[in-house]
Amino acid sequence: AKFFTSWADTIFVGANAVARDNSVANEMEALPQHGLARFQFLEAFAQLALQRFQRSGEHDTAVGAVKELVSRLNLGQDQLYLRSTLQKALFVEECCLVFRQCSKTLEEAFNIFSRRLPMRGRGGAKVM
């Protein structure tokens, strides 16, 4: 079965259809004017899986259709690879030794950096 780009447009419009004059929708701070919120994205993702795999007859259930879409898209595999290689590089004995030897210098550098470029919501608490 093919997937047509018009389906994506229809799914996007359907997931983004929110009555802006609705008082509840206006009070939602996380509801973007242009784009999709998380629940809208999830709805669009599920609709895409259903359209592509369940309605075409490749899968009988919605769960199977969503699992098939996730497996075909390989979602998150690149981030998982980056995270695992970073952990393998960082969590070695040599890194721990260097950190212990330079912890005072690293803490001072972090304190200077955090005063120059503070992150909102941190409240000036020490991280190290």
CSV table of C-alpha atoms in Angstrom, one decimal:
chain,number,residue,atom,x,y,z
A,1,ALA,CA,0.0,0.0,0.0
A,2,LYS,CA,1.2,3.5,-0.8
A,3,PHE,CA,1.1,6.5,1.4
A,4,PHE,CA,-0.1,9.7,-0.2
A,5,THR,CA,1.1,13.1,0.9
A,6,SER,CA,-2.5,14.3,0.9
A,7,TRP,CA,-3.1,11.9,3.8
A,8,ALA,CA,-0.4,13.7,5.8
A,9,ASP,CA,-2.2,17.1,5.1
A,10,THR,CA,-5.5,15.6,6.1
A,11,ILE,CA,-4.1,14.1,9.3
A,12,PHE,CA,-2.4,17.3,10.3
A,13,VAL,CA,-5.5,19.4,9.8
A,14,GLY,CA,-7.6,16.9,11.7
A,15,ALA,CA,-5.1,16.8,14.7
A,16,ASN,CA,-4.8,20.6,14.6
A,17,ALA,CA,-8.5,21.3,14.5
A,18,VAL,CA,-9.1,23.1,17.8
A,19,ALA,CA,-11.8,25.8,18.2
A,20,ARG,CA,-9.8,28.8,19.2
A,21,ASP,CA,-12.8,30.6,20.5
A,22,ASN,CA,-13.2,27.8,23.1
A,23,SER,CA,-12.3,29.2,26.5
A,24,VAL,CA,-10.6,26.0,27.6
A,25,ALA,CA,-8.3,26.0,24.5
A,26,ASN,CA,-7.4,29.6,25.1
A,27,GLU,CA,-6.2,28.9,28.6
A,28,MET,CA,-3.9,26.1,27.5
A,29,GLU,CA,-0.4,27.5,27.6
A,30,ALA,CA,1.2,24.5,25.8
A,31,LEU,CA,-1.1,24.6,22.8
A,32,PRO,CA,0.8,26.2,19.9
A,33,GLN,CA,-1.0,28.5,17.4
A,34,HIS,CA,0.9,26.9,14.5
A,35,GLY,CA,2.1,23.4,14.8
A,36,LEU,CA,1.1,20.4,17.0
A,37,ALA,CA,1.2,19.9,20.7
A,38,ARG,CA,2.4,16.5,22.0
A,39,PHE,CA,-1.1,14.9,22.1
A,40,GLN,CA,-1.9,16.3,18.7
A,41,PHE,CA,1.3,14.8,17.3
A,42,LEU,CA,0.5,11.5,18.9
A,43,GLU,CA,-3.0,11.6,17.3
A,44,ALA,CA,-1.4,12.3,13.9
A,45,PHE,CA,1.1,9.5,14.4
A,46,ALA,CA,-1.6,7.0,15.3
A,47,GLN,CA,-3.8,8.1,12.4
A,48,LEU,CA,-0.8,7.7,10.0
A,49,ALA,CA,-0.1,4.2,11.3
A,50,LEU,CA,-3.8,3.3,10.9
A,51,GLN,CA,-4.1,4.7,7.5
A,52,ARG,CA,-0.9,3.1,6.2
A,53,PHE,CA,-0.9,-0.3,7.8
A,54,GLN,CA,-4.4,-1.2,9.2
A,55,ARG,CA,-6.6,0.1,6.5
A,56,SER,CA,-4.4,-1.5,3.8
A,57,GLY,CA,-4.8,-4.8,5.5
A,58,GLU,CA,-1.2,-5.4,6.5
A,59,HIS,CA,-2.2,-5.4,10.2
A,60,ASP,CA,-5.4,-6.3,11.9
A,61,THR,CA,-5.1,-4.2,15.0
A,62,ALA,CA,-4.2,-0.6,15.7
A,63,VAL,CA,-1.4,-1.7,18.1
A,64,GLY,CA,0.2,-3.8,15.3
A,65,ALA,CA,-0.1,-0.9,12.9
A,66,VAL,CA,1.6,1.6,15.3
A,67,LYS,CA,4.4,-1.0,16.1
A,68,GLU,CA,5.0,-1.5,12.4
A,69,LEU,CA,5.3,2.2,11.8
A,70,VAL,CA,7.7,2.6,14.7
A,71,SER,CA,9.9,-0.3,13.5
A,72,ARG,CA,10.0,1.0,9.9
A,73,LEU,CA,10.8,4.5,10.9
A,74,ASN,CA,13.6,3.5,13.3
A,75,LEU,CA,12.7,6.3,15.6
A,76,GLY,CA,15.3,7.3,18.1
A,77,GLN,CA,18.0,4.9,16.9
A,78,ASP,CA,20.4,7.7,16.1
A,79,GLN,CA,20.0,9.3,19.5
A,80,LEU,CA,20.3,5.9,21.2
A,81,TYR,CA,23.6,5.4,19.4
A,82,LEU,CA,24.9,8.8,20.3
A,83,ARG,CA,23.9,8.4,24.0
A,84,SER,CA,25.5,4.9,24.2
A,85,THR,CA,28.8,6.0,22.6
A,86,LEU,CA,28.9,9.1,24.8
A,87,GLN,CA,28.4,7.0,27.9
A,88,LYS,CA,31.1,4.5,26.8
A,89,ALA,CA,33.5,7.4,26.3
A,90,LEU,CA,32.7,9.2,29.6
A,91,PHE,CA,32.3,6.4,32.1
A,92,VAL,CA,35.8,5.1,32.1
A,93,GLU,CA,38.3,5.1,34.9
A,94,GLU,CA,40.6,7.7,33.2
A,95,CYS,CA,37.7,10.2,33.0
A,96,CYS,CA,36.9,9.7,36.7
A,97,LEU,CA,40.6,10.3,37.6
A,98,VAL,CA,40.8,13.5,35.5
A,99,PHE,CA,37.5,14.7,37.1
A,100,ARG,CA,38.8,14.1,40.6
A,101,GLN,CA,42.1,15.8,39.9
A,102,CYS,CA,40.4,18.9,38.3
A,103,SER,CA,37.2,19.1,40.2
A,104,LYS,CA,38.0,22.5,41.8
A,105,THR,CA,39.0,24.1,38.5
A,106,LEU,CA,35.9,22.6,36.8
A,107,GLU,CA,33.6,23.9,39.6
A,108,GLU,CA,35.1,27.4,39.4
A,109,ALA,CA,34.7,27.4,35.6
A,110,PHE,CA,31.1,26.3,35.9
A,111,ASN,CA,30.3,29.0,38.5
A,112,ILE,CA,31.7,31.7,36.2
A,113,PHE,CA,29.9,30.3,33.2
A,114,SER,CA,26.6,30.0,35.0
A,115,ARG,CA,26.8,33.6,36.2
A,116,ARG,CA,27.6,34.9,32.7
A,117,LEU,CA,24.9,32.8,30.9
A,118,PRO,CA,22.3,31.8,33.5
A,119,MET,CA,19.6,29.2,32.6
A,120,ARG,CA,16.1,30.2,33.4
A,121,GLY,CA,14.7,28.1,36.2
A,122,ARG,CA,18.0,27.1,37.8
A,123,GLY,CA,17.8,29.6,40.6
A,124,GLY,CA,21.6,29.8,41.0
A,125,ALA,CA,21.8,26.4,42.7
A,126,LYS,CA,25.2,24.7,42.5
A,127,VAL,CA,25.2,21.7,40.3
A,128,MET,CA,28.6,20.3,41.1
